[in-house]
Amino acid sequence: MAGQTRVYPPKFALLREGDLPTRIYRVVSGWASCSRTLPSGEPQIISLLLKGDVIGVTDMISGSYRHSIETRTAMALQSISQAQLLRLAREDNNVALWLTAYAARENLRITNWLTVLSHGTAVEKIAILLMNVCERMELGSRMVRVPLTQKEIGQHIGLTLPHVSRTLGTLRRLGAVQTRHGCIDIVDRDRLAQIAVNMTGLLDYRGGSFAQCA
Amino acid sequence: MAGQTRVYPPKFALLREGDLPTRIYRVVSGWASCSRTLPSGEPQIISLLLKGDVIGVTDMISGSYRHSIETRTAMALQSISQAQLLRLAREDNNVALWLTAYAARENLRITNWLTVLSHGTAVEKIAILLMNVCERMELGSRMVRVPLTQKEIGQHIGLTLPHVSRTLGTLRRLGAVQTRHGCIDIVDRDRLAQIAVNMTGLLDYRGGSFAQCA
DNA sequence: CGGACTCTTGAGACTAATCAAACGTCGTGG
DNA sequence: CCACGACGTTTGATTAGTCTCAAGAGTCCG
């Protein structure tokens, strides 16, 4: 399911809310955020898009994009027109099954995140967010630098900027992270996990396939 | 995609966390809840299953059920074995596309709900929950009786029982609902919508299909 | 009638929001 | 090189919202 690959600059608005869906993208490298504007006018970051993620399948169904996609770093994206993907899916039902499996995995991830947001404290929410980013970046045990501002973290987990700052201060004092200007370094992943122990088991789920059902 | 139909009694544990997925169900009538047990031991209700909902697609992918399903009223369920559904999906890719569309719609619903839970006050959360149930029951303008205890509402939206009681008291005083023993009557849907005005636009999304993409 | 479950209400503690001010860091242009 | 503005972060004081603990009242059922 390859398509043409293109590279986009940082801070590029790939898609806006209300756009008509025309293409489906797949992240080859880089980061992007998926956000929406709340009725109150505040933007909310729904999810972070990393390598391997697919953009636009959900919105294809609803007829118009419900979310805005903005690149955060330079990004390489494969893309394919929606019509072409549907044609492929009709011809080869492995494609359709793959789409189903992808959507189902996303469902699990969102559901887990929902639990974190509705039942966690500020410390737990931020710890889990950072842990999930670590998991998904697949960087082994090296220190991970998360390119999110504190304002963006707040928009992602629904906390105000001052409270994010205070909470990161707590995590810093516990030796779990270091704060920088515009990004956060994860220093001690085990400590993070320990802090969020009540939420463990809700880390991003990346496995699963139809293979075992065949 | 019909299968055998069976009727289950209320409070019947259809599926438990950790069960191996074998069948996919579709709700013909009645209510069920989809829940999970948090690391803390507290159960959380993830979603309510109403007429038309499908049970088990997400879990089929992950290899084991991540959720428990318990009937709330008597329920009629169509079911089909997972293997058979996969066979159908392989033979007729409209089935596979339908599954993808269903999963994508669920995604939108969960995402909206996530926004409500992370950005709403207790009053807004409960108002939106009740509104969503109204929408999904498709009962026109008649009074809707929601068969949930306050404890269950708390488990669904992440509030404690005392606070749910107080919040429902507020909604009752505003003339939006009436509380009963074990259920809640929605008296004035417009007033509910007005109370949750900051969250409107996040009501359950029920439309959308592949039709417009074909 | 008793028991189990559900709901209500109150007081105090804790968490996070709000409002506000100041500080740091980075890039830019004089 | 410095001054400046834009942006990001830190901190403080106060207030609003929710949790916790606890006691009691209401409803249903055997």
Coordinates of C-alpha atoms (C1' of nucleotides) in Angstrom, one line a residue:
Chain A
M1 CA 0.0 0.0 0.0
A2 CA 2.7 2.4 -0.9
G3 CA 2.0 5.8 -2.4
Q4 CA 4.0 8.9 -3.3
T5 CA 6.2 10.2 -0.5
R6 CA 6.6 13.9 0.3
V7 CA 8.5 15.9 2.9
Y8 CA 6.7 18.7 4.8
P9 CA 8.3 21.5 6.8
P10 CA 7.7 22.0 10.6
K11 CA 4.6 23.9 11.6
F12 CA 2.9 23.1 8.4
A13 CA -0.9 22.9 8.4
L14 CA -1.5 19.6 6.6
L15 CA -5.2 19.5 7.1
R16 CA -7.8 21.8 8.7
E17 CA -11.1 21.1 10.4
G18 CA -13.9 21.1 7.8
D19 CA -11.6 20.2 4.8
L20 CA -13.0 17.6 2.5
P21 CA -11.1 14.4 2.8
T22 CA -9.1 13.6 -0.4
R23 CA -6.0 11.8 0.7
I24 CA -4.9 9.3 3.3
Y25 CA -1.4 9.8 4.8
R26 CA 1.0 7.5 6.5
V27 CA 3.8 8.8 8.7
V28 CA 7.2 7.8 7.6
S29 CA 9.2 10.0 9.9
G30 CA 8.7 13.1 12.1
W31 CA 5.9 14.2 14.5
A32 CA 2.6 15.9 14.0
S33 CA -0.3 16.8 16.2
C34 CA -4.0 16.1 15.6
S35 CA -6.2 18.7 17.2
R36 CA -9.6 20.3 17.1
T37 CA -11.1 23.5 18.2
L38 CA -13.5 23.3 21.1
P39 CA -16.8 25.3 21.2
S40 CA -15.1 27.5 23.8
G41 CA -12.5 28.4 21.2
E42 CA -9.7 26.6 22.9
P43 CA -7.8 24.1 20.8
Q44 CA -7.5 20.6 22.1
I45 CA -4.8 18.2 21.0
I46 CA -6.4 14.9 20.4
S47 CA -3.4 12.8 19.6
L48 CA 0.2 12.8 18.5
L49 CA 1.1 11.3 15.2
L50 CA 4.3 9.3 15.0
K51 CA 6.0 6.9 12.6
G52 CA 3.6 4.3 11.3
D53 CA 0.4 6.2 12.1
V54 CA -2.2 6.7 9.5
I55 CA -4.0 10.0 9.0
G56 CA -7.5 10.4 7.6
V57 CA -9.1 7.0 7.8
T58 CA -11.5 8.0 10.5
D59 CA -12.3 11.3 8.8
M60 CA -12.9 9.6 5.4
I61 CA -15.9 8.0 6.9
S62 CA -17.5 11.1 8.3
G63 CA -17.3 13.0 5.0
S64 CA -15.2 15.9 6.3
Y65 CA -12.2 16.3 8.5
R66 CA -13.0 16.6 12.2
H67 CA -9.5 17.4 13.1
S68 CA -6.6 19.6 12.1
I69 CA -3.2 18.1 11.4
E70 CA -0.1 20.2 11.9
T71 CA 3.4 19.0 11.6
R72 CA 5.6 19.6 14.6
T73 CA 9.0 18.6 13.1
A74 CA 9.9 18.1 9.5
M75 CA 7.9 15.1 8.3
A76 CA 8.0 12.6 5.5
L77 CA 4.5 11.4 4.6
Q78 CA 3.4 8.7 2.2
S79 CA 0.0 9.5 0.7
I80 CA -2.6 7.9 -1.5
S81 CA -5.9 9.4 -2.7
Q82 CA -8.9 8.3 -0.8
A83 CA -10.6 7.0 -4.0
Q84 CA -7.5 4.9 -4.8
L85 CA -7.4 3.5 -1.3
L86 CA -11.0 2.5 -1.5
R87 CA -10.4 0.9 -4.9
L88 CA -7.5 -1.0 -3.4
A89 CA -9.7 -2.0 -0.5
R90 CA -12.4 -3.3 -2.8
E91 CA -9.9 -5.3 -4.9
D92 CA -7.9 -6.8 -2.1
N93 CA -9.7 -7.4 1.1
N94 CA -6.5 -7.7 3.0
V95 CA -6.3 -4.0 2.6
A96 CA -9.8 -3.6 4.1
L97 CA -9.0 -6.0 6.9
W98 CA -5.8 -4.1 7.6
L99 CA -7.8 -0.9 7.8
T100 CA -10.2 -2.5 10.2
A101 CA -7.4 -3.8 12.4
Y102 CA -5.8 -0.4 12.4
A103 CA -9.0 1.3 13.4
A104 CA -9.6 -1.2 16.1
R105 CA -6.1 -0.7 17.6
E106 CA -6.7 3.0 17.6
N107 CA -9.9 2.4 19.5
L108 CA -8.0 0.6 22.2
R109 CA -5.5 3.4 22.4
I110 CA -8.1 6.1 22.7
T111 CA -10.0 4.1 25.3
N112 CA -7.0 3.7 27.4
W113 CA -6.2 7.4 27.1
L114 CA -9.7 8.2 28.1
T115 CA -9.3 6.2 31.3
V116 CA -6.2 8.1 32.1
L117 CA -7.8 11.5 31.5
S118 CA -10.9 10.7 33.5
H119 CA -9.4 9.0 36.5
G120 CA -5.8 10.2 36.8
T121 CA -4.3 13.1 38.7
A122 CA -2.2 15.7 36.9
V123 CA 1.0 13.9 37.8
E124 CA -0.3 10.6 36.5
K125 CA -1.6 12.1 33.3
I126 CA 1.6 13.8 32.4
A127 CA 3.7 10.7 33.4
I128 CA 1.6 8.4 31.2
L129 CA 1.7 10.8 28.3
L130 CA 5.4 10.9 28.4
M131 CA 5.7 7.2 28.9
N132 CA 3.4 6.6 25.8
V133 CA 5.6 8.8 23.7
C134 CA 8.7 6.8 24.8
E135 CA 7.0 3.5 24.0
R136 CA 5.9 4.7 20.6
M137 CA 9.2 6.2 19.6
E138 CA 10.9 2.8 20.1
L139 CA 14.2 4.3 21.1
G140 CA 15.4 1.7 23.4
S141 CA 16.6 3.1 26.7
R142 CA 18.2 6.3 25.4
M143 CA 17.0 9.6 26.8
V144 CA 14.0 10.8 24.9
R145 CA 13.4 14.4 24.1
V146 CA 9.7 15.2 23.7
P147 CA 9.2 18.3 21.5
L148 CA 6.1 19.6 23.2
T149 CA 5.7 22.9 24.9
Q150 CA 4.0 23.0 28.3
K151 CA 1.1 24.8 26.7
E152 CA 0.7 22.0 24.2
I153 CA 0.9 19.4 26.9
G154 CA -1.9 21.3 28.7
Q155 CA -4.0 21.4 25.6
H156 CA -3.5 17.6 25.2
I157 CA -4.4 16.5 28.7
G158 CA -6.8 19.3 29.6
L159 CA -4.8 21.1 32.2
T160 CA -3.9 24.8 32.5
L161 CA -0.4 26.0 31.7
P162 CA 0.5 27.0 35.3
H163 CA -0.6 23.6 36.6
V164 CA 1.4 21.8 33.9
S165 CA 4.4 23.8 34.9
R166 CA 4.0 23.0 38.6
T167 CA 3.4 19.3 37.9
L168 CA 6.5 19.1 35.7
G169 CA 8.3 20.8 38.6
T170 CA 7.2 17.9 40.8
L171 CA 8.4 15.3 38.2
R172 CA 11.7 17.2 37.9
R173 CA 12.2 17.2 41.7
L174 CA 11.5 13.4 41.6
G175 CA 14.3 13.0 39.1
A176 CA 12.0 11.7 36.3
V177 CA 12.4 14.5 33.7
Q178 CA 14.3 17.6 32.9
T179 CA 12.5 20.7 31.5
R180 CA 13.9 22.7 28.6
H181 CA 12.8 25.6 26.6
G182 CA 10.1 24.1 24.3
C183 CA 10.7 20.5 25.1
I184 CA 11.0 17.9 27.8
D185 CA 13.7 15.3 28.4
I186 CA 12.8 12.1 29.9
V187 CA 15.6 11.2 32.3
D188 CA 14.3 8.1 34.2
R189 CA 11.7 6.1 32.5
D190 CA 11.4 3.6 35.4
R191 CA 10.7 6.4 37.8
L192 CA 8.0 7.7 35.5
A193 CA 6.4 4.3 35.4
Q194 CA 6.6 4.1 39.2
I195 CA 4.9 7.4 39.6
A196 CA 2.1 6.4 37.3
V197 CA 1.8 3.0 38.8
N198 CA -2.0 3.3 39.2
M199 CA -2.3 3.9 35.5
T200 CA 0.1 1.2 34.3
G201 CA -1.7 -1.2 32.1
L202 CA -3.0 1.7 30.2
L203 CA 0.1 2.4 28.2
D204 CA -0.3 2.6 24.5
Y205 CA -1.1 -0.7 22.9
R206 CA 0.9 -1.3 19.8
G207 CA 0.6 -5.0 19.1
G208 CA -2.3 -7.2 17.7
S209 CA -3.3 -8.3 14.3
F210 CA -5.7 -10.5 12.4
A211 CA -3.0 -13.1 12.1
Q212 CA -4.1 -15.0 15.2
C213 CA -7.6 -15.1 13.9
A214 CA -6.9 -16.5 10.5
Chain B
M1 CA -24.5 -10.4 8.0
A2 CA -27.2 -12.1 10.0
G3 CA -26.5 -14.7 12.6
Q4 CA -28.4 -16.6 15.2
T5 CA -30.3 -14.5 17.7
R6 CA -30.6 -15.2 21.4
V7 CA -32.2 -13.5 24.3
Y8 CA -30.2 -12.9 27.5
P9 CA -31.6 -12.0 30.9
P10 CA -30.7 -8.8 32.8
K11 CA -27.4 -8.6 34.7
F12 CA -26.0 -11.4 32.6
A13 CA -22.2 -11.4 32.2
L14 CA -21.9 -11.9 28.5
L15 CA -18.1 -11.5 28.4
R16 CA -15.4 -11.1 31.0
E17 CA -12.0 -9.4 30.8
G18 CA -9.4 -11.8 29.6
D19 CA -11.8 -14.1 27.8
L20 CA -10.7 -15.4 24.5
P21 CA -12.7 -13.8 21.7
T22 CA -14.9 -16.3 19.9
R23 CA -18.0 -14.5 18.8
I24 CA -19.1 -11.1 17.6
Y25 CA -22.4 -9.8 18.8
R26 CA -24.8 -7.2 17.5
V27 CA -27.4 -5.6 19.7
V28 CA -31.0 -6.1 18.5
S29 CA -32.7 -4.7 21.6
G30 CA -31.9 -3.9 25.2
W31 CA -29.0 -2.3 27.0
A32 CA -25.6 -3.5 28.1
S33 CA -22.5 -1.9 29.6
C34 CA -19.0 -2.3 28.5
S35 CA -16.6 -2.0 31.5
R36 CA -13.1 -2.8 32.6
T37 CA -11.4 -3.1 36.0
L38 CA -8.8 -0.4 36.7
P39 CA -5.5 -1.2 38.4
S40 CA -6.9 0.4 41.5
G41 CA -9.6 -2.3 41.5
E42 CA -12.4 0.1 40.7
P43 CA -14.6 -0.8 37.7
Q44 CA -14.9 1.8 35.0
I45 CA -17.8 1.8 32.5
I46 CA -16.3 2.5 29.1
S47 CA -19.5 2.7 27.0
L48 CA -23.1 1.8 26.9
L49 CA -24.2 -0.7 24.2
L50 CA -27.5 0.1 22.5
K51 CA -29.5 -1.2 19.6
G52 CA -27.3 -1.4 16.5
D53 CA -24.0 -1.6 18.4
V54 CA -21.5 -4.3 17.7
I55 CA -19.6 -6.1 20.4
G56 CA -16.2 -7.7 20.0
V57 CA -14.7 -6.2 16.9
T58 CA -12.1 -4.3 18.7
D59 CA -11.2 -7.1 21.0
M60 CA -11.0 -9.6 18.2
I61 CA -7.9 -7.7 17.1
S62 CA -6.1 -7.7 20.4
G63 CA -6.5 -11.5 20.9
S64 CA -8.3 -11.3 24.2
Y65 CA -11.2 -9.3 25.6
R66 CA -10.1 -6.1 27.2
H67 CA -13.6 -5.4 28.5
S68 CA -16.4 -7.0 30.3
I69 CA -19.9 -6.9 28.9
E70 CA -22.9 -7.2 31.2
T71 CA -26.5 -6.9 30.2
R72 CA -28.5 -4.2 32.0
T73 CA -31.9 -5.1 30.7
A74 CA -33.1 -8.2 28.9
M75 CA -31.3 -8.2 25.6
A76 CA -31.7 -9.8 22.2
L77 CA -28.3 -10.3 20.5
Q78 CA -27.4 -11.6 17.1
S79 CA -24.1 -13.3 17.1
I80 CA -21.7 -14.9 14.6
S81 CA -18.5 -16.7 15.3
Q82 CA -15.4 -14.7 14.8
A83 CA -14.0 -17.2 12.3
Q84 CA -17.1 -17.0 10.3
L85 CA -17.1 -13.2 10.3
L86 CA -13.5 -13.2 9.1
R87 CA -14.5 -15.7 6.4
L88 CA -17.3 -13.4 5.3
A89 CA -15.0 -10.4 5.4
R90 CA -12.5 -12.2 3.2
E91 CA -15.1 -13.3 0.7
D92 CA -17.1 -10.0 0.5
N93 CA -15.0 -6.9 1.1
N94 CA -18.1 -4.9 1.6
V95 CA -18.2 -6.7 5.0
A96 CA -14.6 -5.6 5.7
L97 CA -15.4 -2.0 4.6
W98 CA -18.4 -2.0 6.8
L99 CA -16.3 -3.1 9.8
T100 CA -13.8 -0.3 9.1
A101 CA -16.6 2.2 8.9
Y102 CA -18.0 1.0 12.1
A103 CA -14.7 1.2 13.9
A104 CA -14.1 4.7 12.5
R105 CA -17.5 5.9 13.7
E106 CA -16.7 4.4 17.1
N107 CA -13.4 6.3 17.1
L108 CA -15.2 9.6 16.6
R109 CA -17.6 8.9 19.4
I110 CA -14.9 7.9 21.8
T111 CA -12.9 11.0 20.8
N112 CA -15.8 13.3 21.5
W113 CA -16.5 11.6 24.8
L114 CA -12.8 12.0 25.7
T115 CA -13.1 15.8 25.1
V116 CA -16.1 15.9 27.4
L117 CA -14.4 14.0 30.1
S118 CA -11.2 16.0 30.0
H119 CA -12.6 19.5 29.6
G120 CA -16.1 19.4 31.1
T121 CA -17.5 20.1 34.6
A122 CA -19.5 17.6 36.4
V123 CA -22.8 19.2 35.3
E124 CA -21.7 19.2 31.7
K125 CA -20.4 15.6 31.8
I126 CA -23.7 14.3 33.1
A127 CA -25.8 16.4 30.8
I128 CA -23.9 15.3 27.8
L129 CA -24.1 11.7 28.9
L130 CA -27.8 11.9 29.2
M131 CA -28.2 13.7 25.9
N132 CA -26.1 11.1 24.1
V133 CA -28.4 8.4 25.5
C134 CA -31.4 10.3 24.3
E135 CA -29.9 10.7 20.8
R136 CA -29.0 7.0 20.5
M137 CA -32.3 5.7 21.7
E138 CA -34.0 7.5 18.8
L139 CA -37.2 7.9 20.8
G140 CA -38.4 11.2 19.4
S141 CA -39.4 13.7 22.0
R142 CA -40.9 11.4 24.5
M143 CA -39.5 11.3 28.0
V144 CA -36.6 9.0 28.3
R145 CA -35.9 6.8 31.3
V146 CA -32.2 6.0 31.6
P147 CA -31.7 2.8 33.6
L148 CA -28.5 3.7 35.3
T149 CA -27.8 4.0 39.0
Q150 CA -25.9 7.0 40.2
K151 CA -23.1 4.8 41.2
E152 CA -22.9 3.5 37.6
I153 CA -23.0 7.0 36.2
G154 CA -20.1 7.8 38.5
Q155 CA -18.2 4.8 37.2
H156 CA -18.9 5.9 33.6
I157 CA -17.7 9.5 33.9
G158 CA -15.2 9.3 36.7
L159 CA -17.0 11.0 39.5
T160 CA -17.7 9.9 43.0
L161 CA -21.2 8.8 44.0
P162 CA -21.8 11.8 46.3
H163 CA -20.8 14.2 43.7
V164 CA -23.0 12.6 41.1
S165 CA -25.9 12.8 43.5
R166 CA -25.2 16.5 44.1
T167 CA -24.9 17.2 40.4
L168 CA -28.1 15.4 39.6
G169 CA -29.7 17.5 42.3
T170 CA -28.6 20.6 40.4
L171 CA -30.0 19.3 37.2
R172 CA -33.2 18.4 39.0
R173 CA -33.5 21.9 40.4
L174 CA -33.0 23.3 36.9
G175 CA -35.9 21.2 35.7
A176 CA -33.9 19.1 33.3
V177 CA -34.3 15.6 34.9
Q178 CA -36.1 13.7 37.6
T179 CA -34.2 11.2 39.7
R180 CA -35.8 7.8 40.6
H181 CA -34.6 4.8 42.5
G182 CA -32.2 3.1 40.1
C183 CA -32.9 5.3 37.0
I184 CA -33.2 8.8 35.8
D185 CA -35.9 10.4 33.8
I186 CA -35.0 13.1 31.3
V187 CA -37.7 15.7 31.5
D188 CA -36.5 18.5 29.4
R189 CA -34.0 17.7 26.7
D190 CA -33.6 21.3 25.5
R191 CA -32.7 22.5 28.9
L192 CA -30.1 19.7 29.1
A193 CA -28.6 20.9 25.8
Q194 CA -28.6 24.5 27.1
I195 CA -26.8 23.4 30.3
A196 CA -24.2 21.6 28.2
V197 CA -23.9 24.3 25.6
N198 CA -20.1 24.5 25.9
M199 CA -20.0 20.8 25.0
T200 CA -22.5 20.8 22.2
G201 CA -21.0 19.7 19.0
L202 CA -19.6 16.8 20.9
L203 CA -22.8 14.8 20.9
D204 CA -22.6 11.2 19.7
Y205 CA -22.1 11.0 16.0
R206 CA -24.3 8.4 14.3
G207 CA -24.2 9.2 10.6
G208 CA -21.5 8.7 8.0
S209 CA -20.8 5.9 5.7
F210 CA -18.6 4.9 2.8
A211 CA -21.5 5.8 0.4
Q212 CA -20.2 9.3 -0.3
C213 CA -16.7 8.0 -1.0
A214 CA -17.8 5.4 -3.6
Chain C
dC1 C1' -40.0 -6.9 59.5
dG2 C1' -35.1 -7.1 58.1
dG3 C1' -31.5 -6.7 54.9
dA4 C1' -29.5 -5.0 50.8
dC5 C1' -29.1 -1.6 47.9
dT6 C1' -29.6 3.3 46.6
dC7 C1' -29.7 8.0 47.4
dT8 C1' -29.0 12.4 50.1
dT9 C1' -26.5 15.6 52.9
dG10 C1' -22.7 17.7 55.6
dA11 C1' -17.9 19.2 57.0
dG12 C1' -13.3 19.4 55.9
dA13 C1' -9.3 18.4 52.9
dC14 C1' -7.2 18.4 48.6
dT15 C1' -6.6 19.3 43.6
dA16 C1' -6.7 22.3 39.9
dA17 C1' -8.4 26.8 37.8
dT18 C1' -7.9 31.6 37.7
dC19 C1' -5.7 35.9 37.8
dA20 C1' -1.5 38.2 37.8
dA21 C1' 3.3 39.3 37.7
dA22 C1' 7.9 38.3 36.7
dC23 C1' 11.7 35.8 34.7
dG24 C1' 14.3 33.0 30.8
dT25 C1' 15.3 32.0 26.2
dC26 C1' 15.6 32.7 21.5
dG27 C1' 15.8 35.1 17.2
dT28 C1' 16.0 39.5 14.9
dG29 C1' 17.3 44.0 13.5
dG30 C1' 19.7 48.1 14.7
Chain D
dC1 C1' 27.1 43.4 20.4
dC2 C1' 23.1 44.9 22.4
dA3 C1' 18.1 46.0 22.6
dC4 C1' 14.0 44.4 21.7
dG5 C1' 9.9 41.6 21.1
dA6 C1' 7.8 37.1 20.9
dC7 C1' 7.4 33.2 23.1
dG8 C1' 7.8 30.0 26.8
dT9 C1' 8.2 29.2 31.8
dT10 C1' 8.0 29.9 36.8
dT11 C1' 5.8 31.4 40.9
dG12 C1' 2.3 33.4 44.2
dA13 C1' -2.4 34.2 46.1
dT14 C1' -7.0 33.3 45.8
dT15 C1' -11.1 30.8 44.4
dA16 C1' -13.9 27.0 42.5
dG17 C1' -14.6 22.3 41.9
dT18 C1' -14.3 17.7 43.5
dC19 C1' -13.0 14.0 46.8
dT20 C1' -13.2 11.8 51.2
dC21 C1' -15.2 10.3 55.1
dA22 C1' -19.3 9.8 57.5
dA23 C1' -24.0 9.5 58.9
dG24 C1' -28.6 8.9 57.8
dA25 C1' -32.8 8.4 55.0
dG26 C1' -35.5 6.2 51.1
dT27 C1' -36.8 2.1 48.3
dC28 C1' -37.3 -2.5 47.1
dC29 C1' -37.6 -7.3 48.0
dG30 C1' -37.8 -11.6 50.4

